[in-house]
PDB file of N, CA and C in Angstrom:
ATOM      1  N   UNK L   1     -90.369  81.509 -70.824  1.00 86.00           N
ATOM      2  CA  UNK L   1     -89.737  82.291 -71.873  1.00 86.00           C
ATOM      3  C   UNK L   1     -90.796  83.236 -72.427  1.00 86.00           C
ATOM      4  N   UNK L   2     -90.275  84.391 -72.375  1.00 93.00           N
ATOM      5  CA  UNK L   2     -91.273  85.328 -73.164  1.00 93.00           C
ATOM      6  C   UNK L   2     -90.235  86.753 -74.421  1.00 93.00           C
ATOM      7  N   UNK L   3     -91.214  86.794 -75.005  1.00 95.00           N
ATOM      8  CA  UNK L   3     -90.206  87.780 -76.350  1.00 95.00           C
ATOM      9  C   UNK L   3     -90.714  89.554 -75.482  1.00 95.00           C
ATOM     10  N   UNK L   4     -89.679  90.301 -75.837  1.00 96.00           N
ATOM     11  CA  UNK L   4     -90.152  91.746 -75.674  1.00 96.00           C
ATOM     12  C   UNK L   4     -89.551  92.354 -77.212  1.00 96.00           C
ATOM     13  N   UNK L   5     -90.434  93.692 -77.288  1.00 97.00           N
ATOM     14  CA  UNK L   5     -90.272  93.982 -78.377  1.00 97.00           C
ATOM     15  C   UNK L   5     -88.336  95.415 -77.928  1.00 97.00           C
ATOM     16  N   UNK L   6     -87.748  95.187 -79.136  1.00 96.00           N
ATOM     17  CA  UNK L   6     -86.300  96.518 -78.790  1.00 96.00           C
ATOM     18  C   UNK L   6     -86.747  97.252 -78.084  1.00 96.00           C
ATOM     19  N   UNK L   7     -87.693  98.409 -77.808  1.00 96.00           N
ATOM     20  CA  UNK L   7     -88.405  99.024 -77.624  1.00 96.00           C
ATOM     21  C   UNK L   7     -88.252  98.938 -75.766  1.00 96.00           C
ATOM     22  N   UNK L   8     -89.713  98.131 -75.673  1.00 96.00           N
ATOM     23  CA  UNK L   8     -89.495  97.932 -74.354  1.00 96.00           C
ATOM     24  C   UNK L   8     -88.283  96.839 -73.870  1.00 96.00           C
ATOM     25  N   UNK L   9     -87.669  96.377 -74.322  1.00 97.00           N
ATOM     26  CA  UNK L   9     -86.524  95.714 -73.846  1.00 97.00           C
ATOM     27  C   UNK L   9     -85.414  97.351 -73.405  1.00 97.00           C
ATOM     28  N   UNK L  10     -85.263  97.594 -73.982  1.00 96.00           N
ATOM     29  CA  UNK L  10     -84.302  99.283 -73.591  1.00 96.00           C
ATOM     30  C   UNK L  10     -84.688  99.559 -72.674  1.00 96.00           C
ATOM     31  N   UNK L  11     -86.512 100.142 -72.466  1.00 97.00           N
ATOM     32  CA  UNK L  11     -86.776 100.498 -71.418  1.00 97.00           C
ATOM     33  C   UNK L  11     -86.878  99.431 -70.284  1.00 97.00           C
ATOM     34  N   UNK L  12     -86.877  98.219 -70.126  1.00 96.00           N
ATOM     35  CA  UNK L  12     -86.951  97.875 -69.432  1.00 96.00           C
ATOM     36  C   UNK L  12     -85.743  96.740 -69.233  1.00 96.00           C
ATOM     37  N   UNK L  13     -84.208  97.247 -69.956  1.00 96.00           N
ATOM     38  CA  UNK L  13     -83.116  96.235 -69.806  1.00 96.00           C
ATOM     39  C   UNK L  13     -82.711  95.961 -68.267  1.00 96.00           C
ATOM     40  N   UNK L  14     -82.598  96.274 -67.328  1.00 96.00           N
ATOM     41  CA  UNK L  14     -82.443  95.938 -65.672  1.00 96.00           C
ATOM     42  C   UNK L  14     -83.354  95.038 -65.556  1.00 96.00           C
ATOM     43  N   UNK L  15     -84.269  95.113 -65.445  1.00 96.00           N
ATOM     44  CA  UNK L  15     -85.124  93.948 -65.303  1.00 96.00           C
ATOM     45  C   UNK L  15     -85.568  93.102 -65.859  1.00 96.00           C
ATOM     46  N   UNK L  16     -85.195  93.238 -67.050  1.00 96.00           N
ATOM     47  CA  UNK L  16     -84.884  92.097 -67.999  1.00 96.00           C
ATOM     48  C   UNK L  16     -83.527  90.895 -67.718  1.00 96.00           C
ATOM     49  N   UNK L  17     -82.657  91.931 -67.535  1.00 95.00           N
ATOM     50  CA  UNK L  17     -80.651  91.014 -67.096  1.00 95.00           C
ATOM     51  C   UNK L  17     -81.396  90.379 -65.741  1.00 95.00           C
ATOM     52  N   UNK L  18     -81.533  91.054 -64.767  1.00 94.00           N
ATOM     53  CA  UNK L  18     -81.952  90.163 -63.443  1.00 94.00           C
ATOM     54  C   UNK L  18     -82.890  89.105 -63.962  1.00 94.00           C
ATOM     55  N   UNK L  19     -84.245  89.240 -64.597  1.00 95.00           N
ATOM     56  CA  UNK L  19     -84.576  87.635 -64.938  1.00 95.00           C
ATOM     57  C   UNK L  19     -83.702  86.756 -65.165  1.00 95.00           C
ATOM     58  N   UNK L  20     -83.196  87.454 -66.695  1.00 93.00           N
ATOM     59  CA  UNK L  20     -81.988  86.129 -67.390  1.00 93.00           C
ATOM     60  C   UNK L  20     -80.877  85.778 -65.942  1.00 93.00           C
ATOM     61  N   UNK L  21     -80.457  86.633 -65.533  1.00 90.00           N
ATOM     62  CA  UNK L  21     -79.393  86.478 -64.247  1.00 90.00           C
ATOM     63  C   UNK L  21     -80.095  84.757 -63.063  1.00 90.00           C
ATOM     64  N   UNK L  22     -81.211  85.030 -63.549  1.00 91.00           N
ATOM     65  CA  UNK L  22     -82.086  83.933 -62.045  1.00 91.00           C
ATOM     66  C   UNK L  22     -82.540  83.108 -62.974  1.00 91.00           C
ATOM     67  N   UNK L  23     -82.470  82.688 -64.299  1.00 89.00           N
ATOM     68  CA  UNK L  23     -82.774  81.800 -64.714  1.00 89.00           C
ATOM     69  C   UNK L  23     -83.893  82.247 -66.019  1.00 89.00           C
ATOM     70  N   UNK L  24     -84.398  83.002 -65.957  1.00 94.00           N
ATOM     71  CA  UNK L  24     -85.282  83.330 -67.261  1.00 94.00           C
ATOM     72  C   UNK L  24     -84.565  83.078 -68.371  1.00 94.00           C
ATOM     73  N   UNK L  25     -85.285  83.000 -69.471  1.00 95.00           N
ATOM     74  CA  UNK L  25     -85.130  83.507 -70.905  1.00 95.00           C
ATOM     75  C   UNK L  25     -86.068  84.375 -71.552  1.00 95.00           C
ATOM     76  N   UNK L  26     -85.085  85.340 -72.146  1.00 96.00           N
ATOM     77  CA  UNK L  26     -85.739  86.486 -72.808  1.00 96.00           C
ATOM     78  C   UNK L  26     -85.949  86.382 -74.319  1.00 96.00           C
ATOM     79  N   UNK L  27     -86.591  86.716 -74.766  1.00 97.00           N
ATOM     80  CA  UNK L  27     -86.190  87.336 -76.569  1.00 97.00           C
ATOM     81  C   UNK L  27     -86.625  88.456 -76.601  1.00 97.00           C
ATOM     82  N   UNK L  28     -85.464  89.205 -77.625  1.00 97.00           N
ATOM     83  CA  UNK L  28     -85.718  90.742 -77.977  1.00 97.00           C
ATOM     84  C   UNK L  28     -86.227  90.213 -79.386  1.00 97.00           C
ATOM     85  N   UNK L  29     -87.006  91.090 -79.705  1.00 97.00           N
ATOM     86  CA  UNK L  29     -87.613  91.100 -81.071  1.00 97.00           C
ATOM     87  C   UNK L  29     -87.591  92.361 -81.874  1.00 97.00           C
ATOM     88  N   UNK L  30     -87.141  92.269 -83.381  1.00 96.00           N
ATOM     89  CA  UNK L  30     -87.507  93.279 -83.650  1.00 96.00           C
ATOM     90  C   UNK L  30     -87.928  93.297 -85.143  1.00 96.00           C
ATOM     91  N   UNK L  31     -89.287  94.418 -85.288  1.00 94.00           N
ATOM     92  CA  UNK L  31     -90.338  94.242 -85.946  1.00 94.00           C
ATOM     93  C   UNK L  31     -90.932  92.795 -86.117  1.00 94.00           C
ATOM     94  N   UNK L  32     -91.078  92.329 -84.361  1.00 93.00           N
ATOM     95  CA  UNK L  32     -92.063  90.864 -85.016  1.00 93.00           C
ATOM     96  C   UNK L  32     -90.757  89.757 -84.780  1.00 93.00           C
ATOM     97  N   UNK L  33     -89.942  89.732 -85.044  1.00 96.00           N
ATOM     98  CA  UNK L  33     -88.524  88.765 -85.804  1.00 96.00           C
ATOM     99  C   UNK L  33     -87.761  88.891 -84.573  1.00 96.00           C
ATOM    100  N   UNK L  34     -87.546  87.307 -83.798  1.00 96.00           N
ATOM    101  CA  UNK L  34     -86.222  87.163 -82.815  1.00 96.00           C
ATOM    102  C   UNK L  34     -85.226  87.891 -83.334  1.00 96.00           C
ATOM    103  N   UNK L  35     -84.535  88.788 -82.600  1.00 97.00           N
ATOM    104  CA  UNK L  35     -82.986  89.004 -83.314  1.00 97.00           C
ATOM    105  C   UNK L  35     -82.247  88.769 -81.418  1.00 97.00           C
ATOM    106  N   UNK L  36     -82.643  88.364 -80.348  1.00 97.00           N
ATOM    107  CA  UNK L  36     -81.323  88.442 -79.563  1.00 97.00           C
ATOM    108  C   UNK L  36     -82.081  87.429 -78.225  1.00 97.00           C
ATOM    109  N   UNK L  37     -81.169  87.175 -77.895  1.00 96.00           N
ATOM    110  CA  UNK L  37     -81.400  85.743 -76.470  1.00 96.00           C
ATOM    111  C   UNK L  37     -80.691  86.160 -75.749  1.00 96.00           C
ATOM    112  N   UNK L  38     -80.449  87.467 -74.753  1.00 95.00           N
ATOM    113  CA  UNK L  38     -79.511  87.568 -73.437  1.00 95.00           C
ATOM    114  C   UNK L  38     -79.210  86.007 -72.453  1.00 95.00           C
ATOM    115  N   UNK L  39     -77.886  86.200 -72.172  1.00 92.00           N
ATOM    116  CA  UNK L  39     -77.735  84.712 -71.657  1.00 92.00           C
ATOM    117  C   UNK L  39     -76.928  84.757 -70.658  1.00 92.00           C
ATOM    118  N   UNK L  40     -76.612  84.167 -69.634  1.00 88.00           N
ATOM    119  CA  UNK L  40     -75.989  84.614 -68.383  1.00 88.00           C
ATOM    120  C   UNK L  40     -74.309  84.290 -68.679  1.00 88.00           C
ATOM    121  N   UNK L  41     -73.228  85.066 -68.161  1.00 84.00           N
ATOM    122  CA  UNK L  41     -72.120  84.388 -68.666  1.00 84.00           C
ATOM    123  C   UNK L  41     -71.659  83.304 -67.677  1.00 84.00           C
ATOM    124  N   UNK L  42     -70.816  82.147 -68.082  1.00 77.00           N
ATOM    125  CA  UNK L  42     -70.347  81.616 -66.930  1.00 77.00           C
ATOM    126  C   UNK L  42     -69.146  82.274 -66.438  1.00 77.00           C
ATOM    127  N   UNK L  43     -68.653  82.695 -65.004  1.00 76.00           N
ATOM    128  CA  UNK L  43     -67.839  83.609 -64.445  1.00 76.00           C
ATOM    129  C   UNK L  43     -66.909  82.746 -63.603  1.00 76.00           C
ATOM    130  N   UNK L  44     -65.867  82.904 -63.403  1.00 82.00           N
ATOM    131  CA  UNK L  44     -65.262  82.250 -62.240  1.00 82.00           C
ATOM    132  C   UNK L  44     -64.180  81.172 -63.099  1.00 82.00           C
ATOM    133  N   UNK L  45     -63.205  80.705 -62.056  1.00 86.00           N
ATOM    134  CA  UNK L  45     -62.590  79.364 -62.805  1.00 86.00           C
ATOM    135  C   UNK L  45     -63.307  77.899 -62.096  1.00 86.00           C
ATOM    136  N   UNK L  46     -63.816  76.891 -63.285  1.00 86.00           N
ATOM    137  CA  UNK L  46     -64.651  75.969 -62.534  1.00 86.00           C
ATOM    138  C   UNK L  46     -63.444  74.590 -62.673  1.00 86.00           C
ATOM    139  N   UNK L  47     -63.460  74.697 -61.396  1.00 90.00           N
ATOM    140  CA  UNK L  47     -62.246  73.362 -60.931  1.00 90.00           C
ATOM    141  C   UNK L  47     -62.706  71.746 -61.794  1.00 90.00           C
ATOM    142  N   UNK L  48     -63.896  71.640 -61.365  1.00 91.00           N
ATOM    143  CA  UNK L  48     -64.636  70.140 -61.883  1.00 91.00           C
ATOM    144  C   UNK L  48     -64.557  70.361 -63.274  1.00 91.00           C
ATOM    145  N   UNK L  49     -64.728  71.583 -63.984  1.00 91.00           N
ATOM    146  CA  UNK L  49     -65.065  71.592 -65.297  1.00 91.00           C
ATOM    147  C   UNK L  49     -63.179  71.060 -65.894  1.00 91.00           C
ATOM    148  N   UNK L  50     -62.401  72.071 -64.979  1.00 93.00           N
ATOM    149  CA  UNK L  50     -61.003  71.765 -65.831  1.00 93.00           C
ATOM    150  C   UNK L  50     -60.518  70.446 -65.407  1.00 93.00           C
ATOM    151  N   UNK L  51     -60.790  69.727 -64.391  1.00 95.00           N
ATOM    152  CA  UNK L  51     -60.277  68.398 -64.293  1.00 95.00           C
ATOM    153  C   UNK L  51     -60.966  67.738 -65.118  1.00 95.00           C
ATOM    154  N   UNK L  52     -62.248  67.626 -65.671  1.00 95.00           N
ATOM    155  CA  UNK L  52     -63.028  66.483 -66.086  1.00 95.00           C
ATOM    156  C   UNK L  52     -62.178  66.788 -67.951  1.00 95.00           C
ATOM    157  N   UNK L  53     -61.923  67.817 -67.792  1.00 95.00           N
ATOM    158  CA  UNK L  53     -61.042  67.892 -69.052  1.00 95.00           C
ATOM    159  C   UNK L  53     -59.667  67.653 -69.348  1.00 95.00           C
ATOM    160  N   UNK L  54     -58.857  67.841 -68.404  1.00 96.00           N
ATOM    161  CA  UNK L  54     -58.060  66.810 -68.115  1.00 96.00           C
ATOM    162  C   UNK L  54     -57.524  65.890 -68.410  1.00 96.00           C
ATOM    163  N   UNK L  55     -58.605  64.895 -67.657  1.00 95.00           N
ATOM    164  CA  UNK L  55     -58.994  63.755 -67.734  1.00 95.00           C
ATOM    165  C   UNK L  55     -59.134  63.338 -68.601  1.00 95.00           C
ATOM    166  N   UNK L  56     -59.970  63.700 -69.637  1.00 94.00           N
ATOM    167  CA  UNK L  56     -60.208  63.422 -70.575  1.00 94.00           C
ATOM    168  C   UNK L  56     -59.352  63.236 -71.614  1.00 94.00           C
ATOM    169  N   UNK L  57     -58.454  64.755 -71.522  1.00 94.00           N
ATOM    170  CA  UNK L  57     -57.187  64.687 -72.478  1.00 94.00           C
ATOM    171  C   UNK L  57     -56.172  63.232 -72.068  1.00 94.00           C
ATOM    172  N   UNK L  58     -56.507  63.096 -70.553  1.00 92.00           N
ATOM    173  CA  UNK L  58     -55.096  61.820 -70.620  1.00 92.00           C
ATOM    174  C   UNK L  58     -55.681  60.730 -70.947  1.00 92.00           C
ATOM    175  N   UNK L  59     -57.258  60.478 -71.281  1.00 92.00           N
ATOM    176  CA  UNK L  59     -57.799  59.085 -71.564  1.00 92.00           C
ATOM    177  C   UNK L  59     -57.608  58.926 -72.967  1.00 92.00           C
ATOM    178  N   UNK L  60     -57.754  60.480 -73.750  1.00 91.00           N
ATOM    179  CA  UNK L  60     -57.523  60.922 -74.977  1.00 91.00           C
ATOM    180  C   UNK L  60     -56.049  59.978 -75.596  1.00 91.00           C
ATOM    181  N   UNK L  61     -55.176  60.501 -75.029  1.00 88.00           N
ATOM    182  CA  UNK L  61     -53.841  60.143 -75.334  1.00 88.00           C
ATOM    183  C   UNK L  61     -53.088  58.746 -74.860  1.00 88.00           C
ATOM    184  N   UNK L  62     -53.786  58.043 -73.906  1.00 87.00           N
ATOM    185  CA  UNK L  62     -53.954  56.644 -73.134  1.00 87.00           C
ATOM    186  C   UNK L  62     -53.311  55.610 -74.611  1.00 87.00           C
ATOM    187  N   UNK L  63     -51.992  55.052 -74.510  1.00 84.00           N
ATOM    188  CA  UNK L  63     -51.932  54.228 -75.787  1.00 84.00           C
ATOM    189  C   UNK L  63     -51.054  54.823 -76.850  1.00 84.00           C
ATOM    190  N   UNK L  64     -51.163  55.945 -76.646  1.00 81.00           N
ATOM    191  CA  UNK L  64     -50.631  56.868 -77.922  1.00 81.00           C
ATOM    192  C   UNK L  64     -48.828  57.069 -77.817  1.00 81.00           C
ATOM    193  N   UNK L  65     -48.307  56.467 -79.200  1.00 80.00           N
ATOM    194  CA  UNK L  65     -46.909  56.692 -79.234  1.00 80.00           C
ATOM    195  C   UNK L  65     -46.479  57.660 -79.979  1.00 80.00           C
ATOM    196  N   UNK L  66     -45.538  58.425 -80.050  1.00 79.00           N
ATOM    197  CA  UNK L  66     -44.426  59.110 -80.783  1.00 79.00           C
ATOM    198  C   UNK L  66     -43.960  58.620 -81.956  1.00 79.00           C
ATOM    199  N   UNK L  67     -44.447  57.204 -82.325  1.00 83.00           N
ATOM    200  CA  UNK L  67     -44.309  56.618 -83.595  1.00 83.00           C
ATOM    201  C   UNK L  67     -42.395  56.577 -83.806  1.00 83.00           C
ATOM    202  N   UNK L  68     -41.548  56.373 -82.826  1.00 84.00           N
ATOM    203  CA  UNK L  68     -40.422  56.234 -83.149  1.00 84.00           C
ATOM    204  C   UNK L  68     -39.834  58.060 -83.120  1.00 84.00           C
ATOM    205  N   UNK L  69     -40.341  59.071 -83.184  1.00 85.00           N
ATOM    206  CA  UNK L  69     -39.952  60.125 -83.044  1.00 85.00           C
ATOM    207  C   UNK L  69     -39.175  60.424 -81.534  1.00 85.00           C
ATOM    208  N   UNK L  70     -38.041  61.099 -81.670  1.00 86.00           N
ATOM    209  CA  UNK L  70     -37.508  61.320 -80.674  1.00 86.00           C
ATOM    210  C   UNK L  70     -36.897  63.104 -80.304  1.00 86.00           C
ATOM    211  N   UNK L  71     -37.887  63.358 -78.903  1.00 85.00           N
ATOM    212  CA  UNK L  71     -37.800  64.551 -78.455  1.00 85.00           C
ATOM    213  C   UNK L  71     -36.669  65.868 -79.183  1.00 85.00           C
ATOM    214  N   UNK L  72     -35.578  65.180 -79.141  1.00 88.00           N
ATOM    215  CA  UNK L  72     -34.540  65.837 -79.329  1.00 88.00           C
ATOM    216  C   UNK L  72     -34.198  66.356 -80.560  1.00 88.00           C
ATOM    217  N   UNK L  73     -34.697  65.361 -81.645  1.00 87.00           N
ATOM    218  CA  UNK L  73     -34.324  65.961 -83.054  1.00 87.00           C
ATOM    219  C   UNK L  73     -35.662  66.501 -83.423  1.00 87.00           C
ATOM    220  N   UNK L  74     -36.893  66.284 -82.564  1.00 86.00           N
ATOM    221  CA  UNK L  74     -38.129  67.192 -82.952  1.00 86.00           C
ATOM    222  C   UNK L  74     -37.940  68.616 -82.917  1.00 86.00           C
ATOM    223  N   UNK L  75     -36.961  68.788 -81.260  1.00 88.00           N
ATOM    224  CA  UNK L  75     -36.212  70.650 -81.179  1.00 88.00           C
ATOM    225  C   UNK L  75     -35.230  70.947 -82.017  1.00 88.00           C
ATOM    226  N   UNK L  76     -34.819  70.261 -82.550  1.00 88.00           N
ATOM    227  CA  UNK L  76     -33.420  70.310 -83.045  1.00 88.00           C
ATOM    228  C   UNK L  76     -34.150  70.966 -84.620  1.00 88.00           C
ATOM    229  N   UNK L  77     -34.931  70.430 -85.199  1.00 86.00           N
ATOM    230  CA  UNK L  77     -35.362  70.298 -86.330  1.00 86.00           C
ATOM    231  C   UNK L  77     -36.661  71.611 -86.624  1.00 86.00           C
ATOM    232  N   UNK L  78     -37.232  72.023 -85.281  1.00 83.00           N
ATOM    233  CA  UNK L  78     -38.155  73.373 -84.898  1.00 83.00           C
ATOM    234  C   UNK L  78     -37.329  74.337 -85.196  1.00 83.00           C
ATOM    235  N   UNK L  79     -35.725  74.418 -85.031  1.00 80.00           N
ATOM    236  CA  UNK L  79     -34.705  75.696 -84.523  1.00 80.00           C
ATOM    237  C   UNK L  79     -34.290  75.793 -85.755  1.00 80.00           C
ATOM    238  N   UNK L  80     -34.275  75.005 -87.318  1.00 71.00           N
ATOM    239  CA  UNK L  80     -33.681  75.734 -88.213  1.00 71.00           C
ATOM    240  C   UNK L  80     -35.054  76.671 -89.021  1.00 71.00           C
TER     241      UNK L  80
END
């Protein structure tokens, strides 16, 4: 990890994103003072990420009743 000052971060933003892109960390600084952490985005849809969530939601809800509530007068009762 290393800081650059606004300055040369502008002049040198391309080669700054490709570090952060491969794993670096940057800081922009300005006068002296962190103000920014470029950070890579995550891109794509991640399959493992949405199943493990999922999952989670049905372990979440595992047990869980309606407490005697019934579907029908829940819509019934949304529509007035």
């Amino acid at each position: 990890m290393h800081s650059v000052g606004v300055f040369e971060a502008k002049n040198r933003l391309t080669a700054l994103l490709e570090e952060v892109e491969e794993g670096g960390e940057v800081i922009i600084t300005g006068r002296g003072k962190p103000i920014a952490r470029p950070a890579p985005l995550e891109t794509g849809f991640n399959r493992a990420k949405a199943k493990a969530a999922a999952e989670g939601l049905r372990a979440a809800s595992k047990g869980q009743t309606p407490g005697g509530l019934v579907l029908k007068d829940l819509i019934s009762e949304g529509r007035r």
